[in-house]
Amino acid sequence: MDEGSELSLTIAQIVQRLKGSHLHSQIERQAKECLHQPEIKLESLKEDVRSFLKTSGWERQLQNAVYRELHVQLPPSHPAAPPEHLKEPLAYMRKAQASWEKRVLKSLNSMSTELGVPLARMRPAAEQKELSNKWNEMGTDEPDLTSVRPVYAPKDFLEVLISLRNPNHDGSEDVGVRSHWGLIQVPLNVRDIPQLRQAYSELNLTSGQLGIDDHAHIHPDMFENEYVQIGKKVVLEQDSAAAQQYSRQGCPTGLRADLWALILNSTNQPQDVMYYEQLTAGVIQHDLLVDNLIYKDVKLTASNDDYYFVFEDFLYQVLLCFSRDTAVLEHFKYNSATPPKSFIQGKGEDEESAVVYPPNGVIPFHGFSMYVAPLCFLYNEPSKLYSVFREMYSRYFFRLHSISSSPSGVVSLCLQFERLLQTHLPQLFYHLRQIEAQPLRIAFKWMVRAFSGYLSSDQLLLLWDRILGYDSLEVVAVLAAAVFAFRAENLMEVTSLASAEAVLADLSTLKVMPLIQIFLFATAI
Amino acid sequence: MSSSSSDVLLPVDSSIKPPVFLHLGDTEPLSGVCVLDVTLPFGKTVNVEEISFKNHYTASVSMRLLRTGPPSQWVTAVRDLPLMENPHTEGGSQDYCCIHRTQMQVDPDHVISVRLILKQPSSTWRSFSLDDIRILPHKQQDPEKEVSDWLSDLTLADQHTDLEGLPPPQSVSSSLQQMFALTEVMMQSNETTASIGRFHVDGCYDINLLSLL
């Protein structure tokens, strides 16, 4: 397809998506109402209405909405390509994802059977009332969770990724200098430091960064004050694309909440609050087995964390609603995963009684609540917090626990981590390999959570600024390699996997931006 | 694309000979160049609209056409079109592609046979080929009907009337038309892609165990 028709197709797809959205009806209403205004003339009706919409800020909102659609839109594809090809072009990865999903579903089914708890049930009226009263303090009275165990943990998923093989790949080369020393054996295209330097040019040594140049001993007039002023202007302009570009050098703490909401085009208008209320009604009406997984996960992870335990109730309010949100099903168009299906009891197995379980199609795993926890520092209104989390999940986090060939997918991140380490720290990698402490086994748990719960919260937010700014999770793989580079001396001394884990157990004192900057821009090539 | 939606372009019947791998000398076990011949039934020629296929680890493809008309000769239509941006890595390795006649260096008309030359320089892959090769024929445009002279006479300019301060009728009618068009658009039923939100069926969400199919 040539560029012209590709563009028309893209435009048509975006128009179709935005038609019928709330923004569409709002703009229509504004256009109708502005007809009363004297400066709108009949002869130049179209142009006058257009310039009214521009000056009143509606055009900017439309721009932001289009920008958001561009983030999640699939590239134009060949008409013969089936939908599963659009989700994931490589057949062997689709197959691996499907068999992984089957394993997870089997595990959930057997949990339901063993515990004697149905996958879903309608709560009796008394229970509904009780839950409704306790909504803001669900953490105080959770069900008996001793027999509930997480459906899977990151290390189970890692074993699946390690066993990924392309049947057409000739990996029979002997282990040597030119072979790959790591665990991931699929030949995806990942960027090396010279390419990363070009792509992440805003992070170089000569640019100011939040996380480096806002340090106490640097005078704020050198960088910070002016940078914050620019940030305020960006928020005032309400421009999504500008906010994303700005975020590459970090977001000031006071502006971060607004900037992230702008980048994600996440609004908190009355209809969003109402939507959230509907979701809470869904939680109160039906009890899901998946809720127990969420309770268990929050108890095991966030509640034990020094930074996040105060947000326990928020986490329930967000995650339980998230499970009931069918709008999340949209993201399966570009996610290699498929939502689990079941049928209403007693109605046979025809398509009309087929439903998705859980309603949002996402089965939480051990550590899932850590995707939400850092956001609690930014937003204290549940509907806003929910809206931002849902968008972040639908754009980034889903890639960390599904098998795909996407450059931001967890397989690519793992491979990139290993390649960076092998290329730039070969002695360290070889040593760790010899003592059977493959680096990925240590770094994987960091990457799957995008470092949430491993870094201190202010450092984590600086890292997530860059994920949003560059619209990619690559920086997570770069940081993982940079951490190994930072602790290389100590790691060269260890003689077992356990002691390597011990060296890398505590990352809470690390400053992420200097590490990333030095690794990308000060490593000798 | 020139075809209207009511016409379906059917691929042309063609037979594909088994791929021939080229070797330098006798000793190499693995070849990086493969030739695929796509021939039409004897006696038939085709004007090609586009050729579509599914890639299977081919790094780049060249296409040569055998055209009729004395002398019938082979011409190069496409030279080294990259299908994988890096021959050693997965990007593009299983994509669906098509080559349209506008991307070809020569007009693919009166074609008897198509020769695809596949190249895969990387030794990483065990095999490479193109699957599901289809040739779509070029559909002829209808010749534009000539507008009769007498029709054009009817659109002569109206007589000029004396207006006395009123806006000219053309501008009034065009702005009225614009207004009607705008109200039309606003009245159209919104075909919305917004989701409904309900996850249960008529309030019931008691489900069986998850389906493993």
XYZ file of C-alpha atoms in Angstrom:
738
model
C 0.000 0.000 0.000
C 1.334 3.426 -0.796
C 1.643 6.133 1.810
C -1.402 8.088 0.690
C -3.849 5.233 1.022
C -2.187 4.064 4.251
C -2.821 7.508 5.712
C -6.455 7.534 4.588
C -6.962 4.124 6.109
C -5.434 5.237 9.395
C -7.613 8.338 9.449
C -10.729 6.314 8.682
C -9.934 3.866 11.470
C -9.376 6.643 14.012
C -12.578 8.423 13.000
C -14.470 5.171 13.421
C -13.013 4.698 16.890
C -13.782 8.219 18.042
C -17.302 8.273 16.629
C -19.814 7.795 19.383
C -17.273 8.549 22.073
C -18.159 11.020 24.747
C -15.765 13.560 23.293
C -17.586 13.339 19.991
C -20.945 14.205 21.518
C -19.412 16.970 23.599
C -17.866 18.599 20.547
C -21.136 18.261 18.638
C -23.005 19.951 21.446
C -20.454 22.744 21.593
C -20.699 23.233 17.851
C -24.491 23.490 18.066
C -24.410 25.906 20.976
C -21.861 28.191 19.417
C -24.257 28.915 16.558
C -25.944 31.430 18.841
C -22.809 33.473 19.019
C -22.685 36.626 16.879
C -19.286 36.023 15.352
C -20.464 32.838 13.662
C -21.573 33.898 10.203
C -23.624 31.863 7.804
C -21.365 32.375 4.799
C -18.323 31.088 6.567
C -20.099 28.678 8.888
C -17.611 25.851 8.655
C -14.517 27.983 9.220
C -16.092 29.998 12.040
C -17.225 26.935 13.964
C -13.806 25.422 13.451
C -11.986 28.445 14.816
C -14.384 28.603 17.745
C -13.588 25.015 18.617
C -9.904 25.849 18.323
C -9.941 28.851 20.644
C -12.139 27.186 23.242
C -9.694 24.269 23.558
C -11.886 21.555 22.062
C -9.607 21.067 19.096
C -6.734 20.396 21.502
C -8.812 17.748 23.267
C -9.584 16.144 19.938
C -5.890 16.233 19.074
C -5.082 14.482 22.330
C -7.719 11.851 21.658
C -6.311 11.206 18.168
C -2.807 11.024 19.621
C -4.012 8.434 22.089
C -5.537 6.355 19.303
C -2.272 6.467 17.379
C -0.538 4.897 20.370
C -2.746 1.846 20.391
C -3.533 1.497 16.733
C -2.303 -1.494 14.820
C -0.187 -0.735 11.773
C -2.036 -1.095 8.458
C -1.970 -4.672 7.398
C -2.395 -6.870 4.405
C -6.029 -7.834 3.789
C -5.133 -11.525 3.809
C -3.599 -11.292 7.273
C -5.907 -12.924 9.830
C -6.541 -11.123 13.169
C -4.250 -13.453 15.106
C -1.436 -12.402 12.802
C -2.044 -8.789 13.783
C -1.842 -9.699 17.452
C 1.360 -11.646 16.942
C 2.966 -12.315 13.540
C 5.129 -15.268 14.550
C 3.300 -18.579 14.578
C 5.503 -20.308 17.151
C 5.004 -17.476 19.624
C 1.245 -17.656 19.196
C 1.444 -21.354 19.895
C 3.574 -20.854 23.004
C 1.217 -18.170 24.296
C -1.796 -20.416 23.711
C -0.297 -23.347 25.600
C 0.820 -21.068 28.446
C -2.707 -19.713 28.703
C -4.087 -23.230 28.772
C -1.828 -24.037 31.717
C -3.011 -20.969 33.607
C -6.657 -21.740 32.936
C -6.224 -25.333 34.070
C -4.639 -24.063 37.247
C -7.519 -21.693 37.901
C -10.093 -24.389 37.156
C -8.451 -26.824 39.564
C -8.261 -24.143 42.234
C -11.991 -23.614 41.864
C -12.680 -27.342 42.092
C -10.318 -27.983 45.011
C -11.516 -25.075 47.109
C -15.118 -25.719 46.193
C -15.441 -22.033 45.315
C -17.269 -21.167 42.083
C -15.544 -18.973 39.546
C -18.291 -16.403 40.016
C -21.365 -16.035 42.169
C -23.996 -13.406 42.816
C -23.700 -12.042 46.331
C -26.824 -12.326 48.498
C -28.400 -8.973 49.414
C -27.060 -8.924 52.963
C -23.524 -9.536 51.795
C -23.864 -6.820 49.162
C -24.948 -4.324 51.769
C -22.099 -5.267 54.074
C -19.508 -4.894 51.340
C -20.989 -1.587 50.294
C -20.578 -0.270 53.829
C -17.033 -1.529 54.092
C -15.961 -0.272 50.681
C -13.304 2.095 51.971
C -11.713 -0.355 54.340
C -11.761 -3.697 52.629
C -8.316 -4.458 53.925
C -9.615 -5.010 57.415
C -11.792 -7.994 56.731
C -10.579 -10.219 53.980
C -11.762 -13.783 53.417
C -9.780 -16.794 54.524
C -6.905 -16.909 52.076
C -4.742 -19.672 53.491
C -5.688 -22.138 50.784
C -5.538 -19.617 47.960
C -2.289 -19.592 46.096
C -1.261 -17.354 43.183
C -2.001 -18.889 39.795
C 1.577 -18.366 38.714
C 4.680 -16.473 39.688
C 7.153 -14.691 37.409
C 9.656 -17.535 37.655
C 7.136 -19.984 36.153
C 6.692 -17.613 33.255
C 10.454 -17.305 32.860
C 10.760 -21.070 32.348
C 8.272 -20.819 29.498
C 10.244 -18.003 27.861
C 13.488 -19.932 28.219
C 11.960 -22.886 26.400
C 10.748 -20.765 23.463
C 12.194 -22.089 20.231
C 11.731 -21.145 16.629
C 11.516 -24.435 14.713
C 13.139 -22.767 11.728
C 16.040 -21.454 13.724
C 19.327 -23.285 13.387
C 20.674 -22.942 16.893
C 23.073 -25.796 16.560
C 26.182 -23.654 16.722
C 28.559 -24.659 19.453
C 28.910 -22.429 22.443
C 31.655 -19.956 21.663
C 32.441 -16.302 21.373
C 29.847 -15.612 18.731
C 26.964 -17.530 20.199
C 24.472 -16.211 22.651
C 25.335 -17.032 26.259
C 22.001 -16.188 27.748
C 18.794 -18.077 28.339
C 16.593 -16.552 25.641
C 17.104 -18.422 22.380
C 14.888 -16.573 19.935
C 16.515 -14.210 17.451
C 14.508 -11.040 17.907
C 15.840 -7.710 16.795
C 16.970 -5.692 19.791
C 18.858 -2.423 19.885
C 22.451 -2.111 20.995
C 24.084 0.855 22.723
C 24.924 2.880 19.593
C 21.294 2.640 18.456
C 20.011 3.341 21.965
C 22.180 6.446 22.139
C 20.388 7.811 19.113
C 16.947 6.849 20.275
C 17.406 8.127 23.826
C 19.360 11.259 22.969
C 17.532 13.332 25.588
C 19.203 11.249 28.278
C 22.734 12.074 27.245
C 25.372 13.576 29.481
C 24.930 17.092 28.163
C 21.154 17.311 28.761
C 19.657 18.194 32.095
C 17.695 15.433 33.785
C 15.390 15.218 36.716
C 16.897 12.545 38.866
C 20.378 13.980 38.318
C 20.391 17.734 37.930
C 17.820 18.382 40.616
C 20.122 17.029 43.265
C 20.488 19.052 46.448
C 24.009 20.223 45.816
C 23.243 21.594 42.348
C 21.833 25.084 42.330
C 18.255 25.022 41.027
C 18.903 27.891 38.643
C 21.234 25.642 36.678
C 18.413 23.525 35.360
C 15.580 22.736 37.701
C 13.772 26.077 37.980
C 13.554 26.672 34.281
C 12.572 23.088 33.620
C 9.713 23.329 36.086
C 8.515 26.535 34.402
C 8.428 24.757 31.060
C 6.493 21.941 32.700
C 3.878 24.352 33.992
C 3.421 25.728 30.502
C 2.985 22.243 29.095
C 0.268 21.482 31.631
C -1.441 24.774 30.834
C -1.420 24.014 27.119
C -3.001 20.629 27.797
C -1.056 19.123 24.918
C -0.598 15.354 25.094
C 2.283 15.140 22.634
C 4.192 17.968 24.296
C 3.762 16.327 27.702
C 5.152 13.079 26.359
C 8.199 14.804 24.930
C 8.700 16.740 28.159
C 8.526 13.612 30.273
C 11.691 12.244 28.645
C 13.796 14.393 30.918
C 11.642 13.629 33.925
C 8.531 15.114 35.505
C 8.692 17.474 38.504
C 6.989 15.912 41.484
C 4.342 18.625 41.704
C 3.392 18.310 38.038
C 3.783 14.575 37.507
C 0.160 13.635 38.198
C -1.145 16.132 35.638
C 1.541 15.295 33.094
C 0.960 11.555 33.232
C -2.801 12.032 32.966
C -2.175 14.220 29.936
C 0.189 11.750 28.261
C -2.279 8.920 28.810
C -5.209 11.166 27.857
C -6.886 10.064 31.035
C -9.719 12.342 32.032
C -11.744 12.502 35.213
C -14.963 14.002 33.996
C -18.373 13.126 35.451
C -18.900 10.305 32.992
C -15.585 8.724 34.038
C -16.591 8.922 37.686
C -19.948 7.388 36.801
C -18.235 4.601 34.880
C -16.096 3.860 37.912
C -19.201 3.807 40.105
C -20.748 1.250 37.748
C -17.669 -0.904 38.157
C -17.911 -0.741 41.938
C -21.544 -1.839 41.595
C -20.255 -4.801 39.591
C -17.885 -5.672 42.428
C -20.642 -5.511 44.994
C -23.065 -7.597 42.954
C -20.842 -10.477 41.968
C -18.056 -12.203 43.831
C -15.295 -13.638 41.649
C -12.691 -16.266 42.492
C -10.210 -13.901 40.897
C -10.954 -11.470 43.754
C -9.311 -13.933 46.128
C -6.217 -13.896 43.951
C -6.170 -10.130 44.207
C -6.602 -10.141 47.983
C -3.844 -12.706 48.329
C -1.525 -10.796 46.034
C -2.004 -7.497 47.839
C -1.401 -9.187 51.179
C 1.747 -10.894 49.948
C 3.320 -7.968 48.137
C 2.084 -4.426 48.633
C 1.084 -4.847 52.259
C 4.579 -6.009 53.097
C 6.241 -3.125 51.369
C 7.426 -0.133 53.400
C 6.364 2.318 50.735
C 3.019 0.922 49.707
C 1.317 -0.738 52.657
C -0.644 2.457 53.394
C -2.386 2.138 50.046
C -3.828 -1.312 50.655
C -7.464 -0.198 50.482
C -6.859 1.805 47.318
C -5.352 -1.253 45.700
C -8.450 -3.328 46.354
C -10.671 -0.552 45.055
C -8.714 -0.336 41.839
C -7.969 -3.996 41.159
C -11.398 -5.396 41.963
C -12.973 -2.831 39.649
C -10.326 -3.500 37.022
C -11.399 -7.146 36.898
C -14.943 -6.146 36.018
C -14.082 -3.619 33.325
C -15.020 -4.937 29.887
C -13.417 -1.873 28.255
C -10.069 -3.550 28.935
C -11.028 -6.216 26.383
C -10.195 -3.646 23.677
C -6.492 -4.120 24.232
C -6.639 -7.773 23.176
C -6.690 -6.549 19.583
C -2.997 -5.813 19.872
C -2.109 -8.146 22.747
C -0.910 -11.603 21.735
C -2.970 -13.019 24.614
C -6.610 -14.086 24.371
C -9.178 -13.536 27.132
C -10.421 -16.744 28.824
C -13.895 -17.880 27.934
C -16.644 -19.768 29.654
C -20.355 -20.448 29.312
C -23.324 -19.609 31.509
C -24.373 -22.707 33.432
C -27.242 -24.647 32.022
C -27.345 -22.792 28.737
C -25.289 -25.119 26.588
C -22.204 -24.079 24.701
C -23.491 -21.769 22.023
C -21.972 -18.391 21.392
C -24.869 -16.502 22.972
C -24.099 -17.801 26.424
C -20.349 -17.371 26.050
C -18.819 -14.874 28.419
C -15.311 -13.738 29.212
C -13.855 -14.538 32.631
C -12.844 -12.449 34.400
C -14.837 -9.721 32.638
C -11.650 -7.875 31.712
C -9.915 -11.027 30.467
C -6.840 -10.544 32.682
C -5.916 -13.146 35.301
C -3.701 -11.535 37.941
C -0.475 -13.234 38.941
C 1.847 -12.905 41.893
C 3.021 -9.287 41.995
C 0.273 -7.837 39.791
C -0.798 -5.306 42.417
C 2.634 -3.710 42.197
C 1.627 -2.205 38.844
C -0.896 -0.061 40.691
C 0.909 0.695 43.936
C 3.292 3.448 42.719
C 0.396 5.327 41.113
C -1.176 5.737 44.551
C 1.462 8.360 45.282
C 0.123 10.490 42.476
C -3.640 10.190 42.620
C -5.824 10.067 45.688
C -9.184 9.988 43.976
C -10.085 6.376 43.185
C -11.757 7.056 39.841
C -8.769 9.062 38.612
C -6.295 6.518 39.932
C -8.288 3.806 38.205
C -8.429 5.639 34.906
C -4.655 6.225 34.823
C -3.859 2.641 35.834
C -6.135 1.162 33.219
C -4.492 3.192 30.470
C -0.989 2.333 31.682
C -1.884 -1.350 31.744
C -3.462 -1.222 28.291
C -0.414 0.464 26.796
C 2.563 -1.034 28.616
C 2.137 -3.454 31.481
C 0.269 -6.128 29.549
C 3.431 -6.678 27.483
C 5.316 -7.784 30.556
C 3.358 -10.983 30.998
C 2.472 -12.150 27.515
C 4.624 -13.893 24.911
C 5.096 -11.741 21.849
C 7.728 -10.495 19.418
C 6.977 -6.834 20.149
C 10.067 -4.689 20.855
C 8.502 -3.703 24.187
C 7.453 -7.261 24.958
C 9.040 -9.154 27.817
C 10.843 -11.571 25.461
C 12.583 -8.684 23.678
C 13.415 -7.020 26.987
C 15.019 -10.199 28.320
C 16.996 -10.702 25.136
C 18.077 -7.069 25.092
C 19.223 -7.289 28.712
C 21.293 -10.380 27.982
C 22.763 -8.977 24.777
C 23.750 -5.691 26.445
C 25.423 -7.606 29.234
C 27.227 -10.019 26.930
C 28.446 -7.257 24.622
C 29.574 -4.755 27.218
C 30.333 -6.825 30.311
C 31.523 -10.111 28.789
C 33.807 -11.029 31.665
C 31.017 -10.614 34.191
C 28.542 -12.558 32.080
C 30.982 -15.385 31.504
C 31.804 -15.574 35.210
C 28.143 -15.654 36.227
C 27.455 -18.293 33.632
C 30.265 -20.436 34.939
C 28.911 -20.390 38.471
C 25.439 -21.192 37.091
C 24.018 -17.844 38.068
C 22.493 -16.805 34.760
C 21.888 -13.040 35.036
C 18.368 -13.231 33.642
C 17.271 -15.428 36.534
C 18.001 -12.516 38.845
C 16.899 -9.638 36.629
C 13.659 -11.167 35.361
C 11.627 -10.414 38.461
C 12.691 -6.764 38.259
C 11.675 -6.423 34.616
C 8.311 -8.174 34.934
C 7.268 -5.600 37.526
C 9.009 -2.712 35.732
C 11.081 -2.454 38.925
C 8.067 -1.671 41.111
C 8.792 -2.728 44.680
C 12.536 -3.009 44.058
C 13.482 0.644 43.724
C 12.592 3.392 46.132
C 9.341 4.986 45.036
C 10.756 8.341 43.931
C 13.329 6.584 41.743
C 10.684 4.289 40.341
C 8.557 7.236 39.290
C 11.551 8.768 37.507
C 11.968 5.502 35.605
C 8.287 5.367 34.691
C 8.533 8.998 33.462
C 10.856 7.682 30.770
C 8.661 4.724 29.928
C 5.884 7.184 29.195
C 8.158 9.684 27.515
C 9.640 7.191 25.074
C 6.493 5.071 24.795
C 8.558 1.958 25.317
C 9.617 -0.423 28.062
C 13.135 -0.719 26.652
C 14.515 1.521 29.378
C 13.640 -1.219 31.888
C 16.037 -3.635 30.155
C 18.697 -0.925 30.000
C 18.366 -0.247 33.724
C 18.639 -3.948 34.522
C 21.909 -4.135 32.614
C 23.099 -0.897 34.228
C 22.468 -2.337 37.700
C 24.648 -5.332 36.886
C 27.312 -2.985 35.542
C 27.171 -0.962 38.751
C 27.608 -3.983 40.997
C 30.022 -5.755 38.635
C 32.987 -5.705 41.024
C 31.063 -7.394 43.810
C 29.503 -9.862 41.403
C 32.884 -10.965 40.114
C 33.707 -12.137 43.652
C 30.683 -14.371 44.172
C 30.728 -18.110 43.653
C 27.068 -19.118 43.630
C 23.642 -18.030 42.472
C 22.566 -17.435 46.056
C 25.399 -15.015 46.750
C 24.802 -13.261 43.416
C 21.165 -12.818 44.457
C 22.347 -11.441 47.779
C 24.548 -8.821 46.093
C 21.556 -7.679 44.058
C 18.883 -8.137 46.720
C 18.597 -4.522 47.798
C 18.167 -1.928 45.055
C 16.441 0.615 47.233
C 19.473 2.904 47.465
C 20.085 3.059 43.716
C 19.668 6.258 41.714
C 18.305 5.177 38.369
C 19.062 8.101 36.083
C 22.820 8.289 36.710
C 23.012 4.512 36.198
C 21.149 4.644 32.899
C 23.023 7.676 31.694
C 26.448 6.227 32.463
C 25.582 2.866 30.946
C 24.259 4.362 27.724
C 26.583 7.286 27.230
C 29.761 6.575 29.124
C 30.328 2.943 28.205
C 33.262 2.484 25.894
C 32.215 0.938 22.617
C -6.776 0.446 -6.045
C -9.001 0.758 -9.046
C -11.500 -2.051 -8.486
C -14.947 -1.208 -7.192
C -16.248 -3.042 -4.186
C -18.691 -5.137 -6.135
C -15.974 -6.877 -8.130
C -13.943 -9.519 -6.446
C -10.511 -10.007 -7.868
C -9.856 -13.676 -8.121
C -6.319 -14.886 -8.275
C -5.222 -16.306 -11.562
C -4.776 -20.056 -11.892
C -1.111 -20.665 -11.756
C 1.193 -23.473 -10.972
C 4.285 -23.112 -8.914
C 7.253 -25.278 -9.719
C 9.255 -26.684 -6.842
C 11.888 -24.204 -5.644
C 15.367 -24.493 -7.076
C 18.201 -23.679 -4.759
C 21.330 -22.285 -6.336
C 24.744 -23.358 -5.184
C 28.248 -22.193 -5.840
C 30.201 -25.272 -6.646
C 29.090 -28.601 -5.203
C 30.150 -28.523 -1.599
C 27.864 -26.043 0.186
C 25.100 -27.708 2.135
C 23.063 -24.572 2.627
C 21.975 -22.225 -0.093
C 21.101 -18.588 0.273
C 19.399 -18.127 -3.077
C 16.266 -19.826 -4.288
C 14.332 -19.485 -7.521
C 10.588 -19.978 -7.709
C 8.858 -20.104 -11.078
C 5.175 -19.296 -11.249
C 3.741 -20.273 -14.623
C 0.348 -19.690 -16.119
C -1.580 -22.356 -18.028
C -0.192 -22.840 -21.517
C -1.223 -20.145 -23.924
C -2.602 -17.727 -21.353
C -1.146 -14.373 -20.495
C -2.078 -12.016 -17.710
C -1.825 -8.348 -16.943
C -0.745 -8.361 -13.353
C -2.425 -6.087 -10.818
C -0.491 -7.348 -7.838
C 1.287 -10.363 -6.470
C 0.654 -11.305 -2.873
C 2.324 -13.907 -0.698
C 3.184 -14.843 2.824
C 6.823 -14.620 3.738
C 8.671 -17.462 5.396
C 12.072 -16.167 6.401
C 13.068 -14.730 3.021
C 15.264 -11.668 3.439
C 14.712 -10.097 0.024
C 12.960 -10.904 -3.198
C 13.537 -10.005 -6.816
C 10.999 -10.601 -9.526
C 11.483 -11.177 -13.214
C 8.703 -11.432 -15.754
C 8.559 -13.249 -19.066
C 6.438 -11.159 -21.387
C 5.022 -12.128 -24.805
C 5.269 -10.253 -28.013
C 8.177 -10.846 -30.251
C 10.697 -11.162 -28.885
C 9.479 -12.723 -25.633
C 12.037 -11.854 -23.016
C 12.658 -11.735 -19.356
C 12.590 -8.324 -17.680
C 13.284 -7.391 -14.087
C 10.229 -5.948 -12.385
C 11.468 -5.776 -8.816
C 15.059 -5.814 -7.661
C 16.004 -6.876 -4.124
C 12.882 -5.768 -2.308
C 13.668 -6.248 1.385
C 11.170 -8.357 3.300
C 13.137 -8.645 6.529
C 14.870 -5.548 7.789
C 17.620 -7.648 9.359
C 18.175 -11.073 7.771
C 19.386 -12.505 11.091
C 16.380 -11.509 13.195
C 12.664 -12.173 13.166
C 11.323 -8.812 12.000
C 9.131 -9.351 8.903
C 9.887 -13.064 8.731
C 6.269 -14.241 8.644
C 4.525 -11.170 7.278
C 1.928 -11.013 4.540
C 3.146 -8.894 1.634
C 2.031 -7.750 -1.722
C 3.765 -6.131 -4.647
C 1.513 -3.842 -6.633
C 2.048 -3.083 -10.292
C 2.866 0.518 -9.384
C 5.859 -0.720 -7.422
C 7.232 -2.604 -10.409
C 9.877 -1.174 -12.661
C 8.150 -2.330 -15.832
C 4.513 -2.700 -16.781
C 3.550 -6.273 -15.921
C 1.317 -6.758 -18.960
C 1.092 -9.826 -21.229
C 3.016 -11.886 -18.733
C 3.500 -15.599 -19.364
C 5.601 -16.499 -16.395
C 6.852 -14.959 -13.167
C 10.204 -15.824 -11.643
C 10.802 -14.982 -8.004
C 14.381 -14.944 -6.806
C 14.545 -15.285 -3.037
C 17.606 -14.406 -1.053
C 18.399 -15.260 2.541
C 22.057 -14.632 3.334
C 21.853 -15.569 7.013
C 22.758 -19.096 8.073
C 20.516 -18.720 11.116
C 17.501 -20.214 9.381
C 16.986 -23.789 8.278
C 14.758 -22.937 5.348
C 13.192 -20.004 3.598
C 10.474 -19.626 1.008
C 7.334 -17.754 0.083
C 3.941 -19.294 0.759
C 0.531 -18.790 -0.718
C 1.660 -16.922 -3.823
C -1.239 -15.377 -5.681
C -1.327 -13.305 -8.833
C -4.250 -10.932 -9.140
C -5.152 -9.818 -12.663
C -5.453 -6.194 -13.659
C -9.000 -5.089 -14.239
C -9.566 -2.855 -17.205
C -11.068 0.542 -16.516
C -14.292 1.367 -18.340
C -13.549 3.956 -20.979
C -14.942 7.300 -19.893
C -18.259 7.998 -21.449
C -18.260 11.061 -23.549
C -20.559 13.802 -22.408
C -22.841 14.756 -25.235
C -22.682 18.296 -26.391
C -26.352 18.926 -25.815
C -26.057 18.082 -22.103
C -23.439 20.737 -21.589
C -25.710 23.303 -23.217
C -28.152 22.935 -20.340
C -25.653 24.175 -17.781
C -25.210 27.583 -19.329
C -25.165 30.439 -16.854
C -28.536 31.800 -15.719
C -29.645 35.217 -16.733
C -28.478 37.926 -14.413
C -31.354 39.372 -12.441
C -31.401 42.635 -10.620
C -30.842 41.862 -6.960
C -30.896 45.211 -5.107
C -28.855 44.517 -2.042
C -29.775 40.865 -1.575
C -26.944 38.372 -1.510
C -26.416 36.591 -4.811
C -28.520 33.407 -5.093
C -25.501 31.174 -5.564
C -23.977 32.055 -2.208
C -27.303 31.725 -0.385
C -27.978 28.329 -1.877
C -24.462 27.104 -1.215
C -24.543 28.171 2.411
C -27.997 26.650 2.847
C -26.611 23.487 1.348
C -23.751 23.566 3.786
C -26.121 23.982 6.689
C -28.292 21.104 5.537
C -25.206 18.943 5.116
C -24.052 19.755 8.637
C -27.433 18.931 10.148
C -27.481 15.711 8.135
C -24.202 14.649 9.644
C -25.388 15.487 13.127
C -28.625 13.585 12.719
C -27.006 10.415 11.432
C -27.225 7.614 13.908
C -23.917 7.204 15.627
C -22.359 3.900 14.816
C -20.495 3.701 17.997
C -17.562 1.510 18.816
C -17.926 2.240 22.522
C -18.407 -0.900 24.573
C -21.576 -1.637 26.442
C -19.956 -2.580 29.737
C -22.081 -5.435 30.949
C -20.181 -8.645 31.588
C -23.076 -10.852 32.601
C -25.922 -12.288 30.542
C -29.223 -10.886 31.871
C -27.788 -10.446 35.341
C -26.501 -14.003 35.507
C -22.769 -14.691 35.719
C -22.831 -18.230 37.091
C -20.436 -19.907 34.768
C -18.950 -23.305 34.125
C -15.278 -23.971 34.481
C -13.127 -22.117 31.976
C -13.118 -23.447 28.460
C -9.753 -24.915 27.484
C -10.297 -24.946 23.729
